[in-house]
One Martini backbone bead per residue (centre of mass of N, CA, C, O) as a GRO file, in nm:
protein
  208
    1GLY     BB    1   9.079  15.122   8.849
    2LEU     BB    2   9.169  15.419   8.949
    3ASP     BB    3   9.324  15.529   8.684
    4ILE     BB    4   9.031  15.603   8.532
    5LEU     BB    5   8.995  15.827   8.742
    6ASP     BB    6   8.963  16.175   8.811
    7ASP     BB    7   8.877  16.147   9.080
    8ASP     BB    8   8.909  16.161   9.426
    9VAL     BB    9   8.936  15.845   9.567
   10SER     BB   10   8.866  15.682   9.863
   11VAL     BB   11   9.068  15.391   9.948
   12PHE     BB   12   9.038  15.102  10.156
   13SER     BB   13   9.254  14.825  10.236
   14THR     BB   14   9.217  14.479  10.358
   15ASP     BB   15   9.365  14.179  10.499
   16THR     BB   16   9.161  13.911  10.659
   17ALA     BB   17   9.261  13.670  10.469
   18THR     BB   18   9.366  13.324  10.447
   19LEU     BB   19   9.501  13.111  10.206
   20ILE     BB   20   9.453  12.755  10.197
   21THR     BB   21   9.637  12.499  10.030
   22SER     BB   22   9.579  12.168   9.875
   23THR     BB   23   9.656  11.826   9.804
   24VAL     BB   24   9.418  11.565   9.723
   25ILE     BB   25   9.373  11.226   9.737
   26LEU     BB   26   9.148  11.034   9.592
   27ASP     BB   27   9.061  10.733   9.677
   28SER     BB   28   8.751  10.678   9.555
   29ILE     BB   29   8.520  10.568   9.299
   30GLN     BB   30   8.259  10.478   9.138
   31SER     BB   31   8.264  10.218   8.856
   32SER     BB   32   7.990  10.094   8.862
   33GLY     BB   33   7.712  10.149   8.662
   34THR     BB   34   7.796  10.361   8.405
   35GLY     BB   35   7.797  10.224   8.094
   36ARG     BB   36   8.125  10.204   8.121
   37ALA     BB   37   8.436  10.063   8.007
   38LEU     BB   38   8.770  10.098   8.110
   39ALA     BB   39   9.072  10.085   7.889
   40GLY     BB   40   9.414  10.161   7.968
   41VAL     BB   41   9.685  10.402   7.893
   42LEU     BB   42   9.813  10.707   8.060
   43LYS     BB   43  10.044  10.978   8.006
   44ASP     BB   44  10.104  11.235   8.242
   45GLN     BB   45  10.288  11.515   8.321
   46GLN     BB   46  10.142  11.583   8.602
   47ILE     BB   47  10.027  11.271   8.722
   48GLY     BB   48  10.113  11.050   8.528
   49THR     BB   49  10.008  10.722   8.539
   50ILE     BB   50   9.719  10.581   8.380
   51GLU     BB   51   9.516  10.296   8.481
   52SER     BB   52   9.274  10.081   8.312
   53LYS     BB   53   9.035   9.830   8.415
   54ALA     BB   54   8.815   9.562   8.304
   55TYR     BB   55   8.526   9.411   8.448
   56PHE     BB   56   8.347   9.119   8.322
   57GLN     BB   57   8.031   8.960   8.220
   58ILE     BB   58   7.880   8.694   8.054
   59GLY     BB   59   7.581   8.630   7.958
   60LEU     BB   60   7.341   8.419   7.830
   61GLY     BB   61   7.090   8.520   7.712
   62ASN     BB   62   6.996   8.341   7.477
   63GLU     BB   63   6.881   8.041   7.442
   64MET     BB   64   7.021   7.753   7.348
   65ARG     BB   65   6.967   7.542   7.113
   66SER     BB   66   6.959   7.261   6.959
   67ILE     BB   67   7.282   7.156   6.774
   68VAL     BB   68   7.305   6.892   6.630
   69GLY     BB   69   7.589   6.860   6.413
   70ALA     BB   70   7.757   7.097   6.443
   71GLU     BB   71   8.006   7.318   6.308
   72PHE     BB   72   8.274   7.467   6.408
   73ASP     BB   73   8.428   7.799   6.389
   74SER     BB   74   8.375   8.044   6.619
   75LEU     BB   75   8.483   8.273   6.890
   76VAL     BB   76   8.349   8.605   6.960
   77LEU     BB   77   8.449   8.922   7.082
   78TYR     BB   78   8.265   9.213   7.143
   79LEU     BB   79   8.385   9.571   7.118
   80SER     BB   80   8.236   9.874   7.189
   81TYR     BB   81   8.338  10.219   7.127
   82ASN     BB   82   8.261  10.583   7.257
   83TYR     BB   83   8.549  10.644   7.396
   84TYR     BB   84   8.828  10.883   7.451
   85PHE     BB   85   9.178  10.912   7.581
   86GLY     BB   86   9.430  11.045   7.398
   87ASP     BB   87   9.645  10.867   7.171
   88THR     BB   88   9.508  10.733   6.864
   89THR     BB   89   9.780  10.706   6.679
   90LYS     BB   90   9.844  10.477   6.854
   91LEU     BB   91   9.902  10.167   6.938
   92GLN     BB   92   9.672   9.932   7.051
   93LYS     BB   93   9.681   9.705   7.345
   94LEU     BB   94   9.493   9.411   7.406
   95ARG     BB   95   9.367   9.198   7.678
   96ILE     BB   96   9.248   8.871   7.781
   97ARG     BB   97   9.126   8.749   8.099
   98ARG     BB   98   9.056   8.524   8.337
   99LEU     BB   99   8.894   8.469   8.612
  100ARG     BB  100   8.917   8.292   8.913
  101GLY     BB  101   8.638   8.413   8.977
  102LYS     BB  102   8.350   8.536   9.047
  103LEU     BB  103   8.165   8.813   8.972
  104ALA     BB  104   8.164   8.979   9.290
  105LEU     BB  105   8.062   9.129   9.558
  106PRO     BB  106   8.133   9.226   9.843
  107GLU     BB  107   7.964   9.204  10.138
  108ASP     BB  108   8.039   9.530  10.218
  109GLN     BB  109   7.932   9.593   9.917
  110SER     BB  110   7.747   9.780   9.639
  111ALA     BB  111   8.026   9.832   9.482
  112PHE     BB  112   8.258   9.938   9.260
  113TYR     BB  113   8.593  10.067   9.253
  114THR     BB  114   8.894  10.220   9.162
  115SER     BB  115   9.031  10.017   9.394
  116SER     BB  116   8.945   9.769   9.260
  117SER     BB  117   9.013   9.403   9.252
  118LEU     BB  118   9.086   9.102   9.056
  119PRO     BB  119   9.170   8.788   9.005
  120ALA     BB  120   9.383   8.650   8.744
  121ILE     BB  121   9.484   8.480   8.490
  122ASN     BB  122   9.788   8.493   8.329
  123GLU     BB  123   9.670   8.389   8.081
  124ASN     BB  124   9.595   8.458   7.766
  125LEU     BB  125   9.304   8.454   7.572
  126ALA     BB  126   9.349   8.740   7.423
  127THR     BB  127   9.462   8.953   7.147
  128LEU     BB  128   9.498   9.315   7.044
  129SER     BB  129   9.591   9.517   6.759
  130PHE     BB  130   9.528   9.879   6.721
  131PHE     BB  131   9.363  10.159   6.577
  132PRO     BB  132   9.175  10.389   6.690
  133ARG     BB  133   8.803  10.448   6.597
  134PRO     BB  134   8.560  10.603   6.764
  135ASN     BB  135   8.371  10.734   6.516
  136THR     BB  136   8.279  10.456   6.361
  137LEU     BB  137   8.137  10.224   6.547
  138LYS     BB  138   8.340   9.991   6.531
  139PRO     BB  139   8.393   9.693   6.641
  140LEU     BB  140   8.564   9.478   6.814
  141ARG     BB  141   8.752   9.164   6.741
  142MET     BB  142   8.789   8.872   6.951
  143ARG     BB  143   8.938   8.575   6.933
  144LEU     BB  144   8.870   8.293   7.084
  145PRO     BB  145   8.925   7.999   7.185
  146ASP     BB  146   8.834   7.704   7.043
  147ALA     BB  147   8.799   7.533   7.299
  148LEU     BB  148   8.573   7.705   7.418
  149GLY     BB  149   8.373   7.688   7.180
  150ARG     BB  150   8.348   7.376   7.173
  151ASP     BB  151   8.241   7.348   7.460
  152ILE     BB  152   7.980   7.512   7.421
  153LEU     BB  153   7.871   7.341   7.187
  154GLN     BB  154   7.858   7.077   7.350
  155LEU     BB  155   7.653   7.179   7.557
  156ALA     BB  156   7.431   7.224   7.346
  157GLU     BB  157   7.413   6.931   7.238
  158ASN     BB  158   7.354   6.823   7.548
  159GLU     BB  159   7.160   7.012   7.699
  160SER     BB  160   7.277   7.179   7.918
  161ASP     BB  161   7.229   7.363   8.210
  162THR     BB  162   7.457   7.573   8.167
  163ILE     BB  163   7.281   7.701   7.900
  164LYS     BB  164   7.000   7.758   8.082
  165ASN     BB  165   7.143   7.872   8.339
  166THR     BB  166   7.267   8.156   8.459
  167ASP     BB  167   7.429   8.066   8.708
  168ASP     BB  168   7.581   7.834   8.568
  169PHE     BB  169   7.716   8.005   8.347
  170GLU     BB  170   7.869   8.202   8.539
  171GLN     BB  171   8.030   7.971   8.675
  172TYR     BB  172   8.168   7.872   8.414
  173LEU     BB  173   8.281   8.165   8.299
  174ARG     BB  174   8.252   8.405   8.486
  175GLY     BB  175   8.519   8.618   8.397
  176PHE     BB  176   8.678   8.931   8.287
  177LEU     BB  177   8.987   9.086   8.171
  178LEU     BB  178   9.052   9.421   8.059
  179GLU     BB  179   9.369   9.518   7.910
  180ALA     BB  180   9.670   9.679   7.875
  181GLU     BB  181   9.959   9.707   7.708
  182ALA     BB  182  10.251   9.790   7.632
  183GLY     BB  183  10.237  10.119   7.457
  184THR     BB  184   9.991  10.240   7.550
  185GLU     BB  185   9.816  10.589   7.497
  186SER     BB  186   9.511  10.504   7.581
  187ILE     BB  187   9.158  10.543   7.659
  188LEU     BB  188   8.877  10.330   7.655
  189GLY     BB  189   8.517  10.325   7.601
  190PHE     BB  190   8.287  10.069   7.678
  191GLN     BB  191   7.992   9.950   7.596
  192THR     BB  192   7.742   9.775   7.799
  193SER     BB  193   7.515   9.798   7.624
  194VAL     BB  194   7.314   9.570   7.433
  195ASP     BB  195   7.327   9.538   7.054
  196THR     BB  196   7.335   9.284   6.830
  197THR     BB  197   7.223   9.403   6.566
  198ASN     BB  198   7.462   9.651   6.584
  199ASN     BB  199   7.717   9.564   6.740
  200GLN     BB  200   7.665   9.654   7.050
  201GLY     BB  201   7.890   9.619   7.294
  202ILE     BB  202   7.932   9.337   7.519
  203PHE     BB  203   7.990   9.029   7.340
  204MET     BB  204   7.915   8.689   7.243
  205ARG     BB  205   7.992   8.482   6.947
  206LEU     BB  206   7.871   8.186   6.790
  207PHE     BB  207   8.013   8.002   6.528
  208TYR     BB  208   7.857   7.730   6.292
   0.00000   0.00000   0.00000
């Protein structure tokens, strides 16, 4: 800025500091208990491919009453999303798989992290292809296998303890893995807090 001054100003400068920079890969951050489950794939020109998978468990919710003689219709998983990152003009492909074991924290940890993973059964429980519309607040609907729905309905007809006790139900259903298939180019954030009245959150509904 000295060129804008008319007076002769004496300025002396010296460099006594050296700046050292480096790039550090962050090992992991806590990913559980955030109120949002992320799933998808994103390809970034600067840092490469980012992949996010969501592990979750369906709770028992309201106790199912005896429904003897009911005729099964369908079992549907609702997934409402309110966050996105990436190209939502491309077709999004999601799939659901069942976990091999119960969704539980390791003994030496109090949370799940971005480096955490759990084994899942290879067979797809359900798949869905769609164009994301994050601002519509319309939930996704994934129809689960009829065999699973009929089994749950049969447990209700038999008034089994499995659908009366939360621990028993979680041991029966265990947990799910939600992940993206090849070709997906965005990551969606699914709301974990449940409001079944407005079809918001991640929950399962049995139609009969």
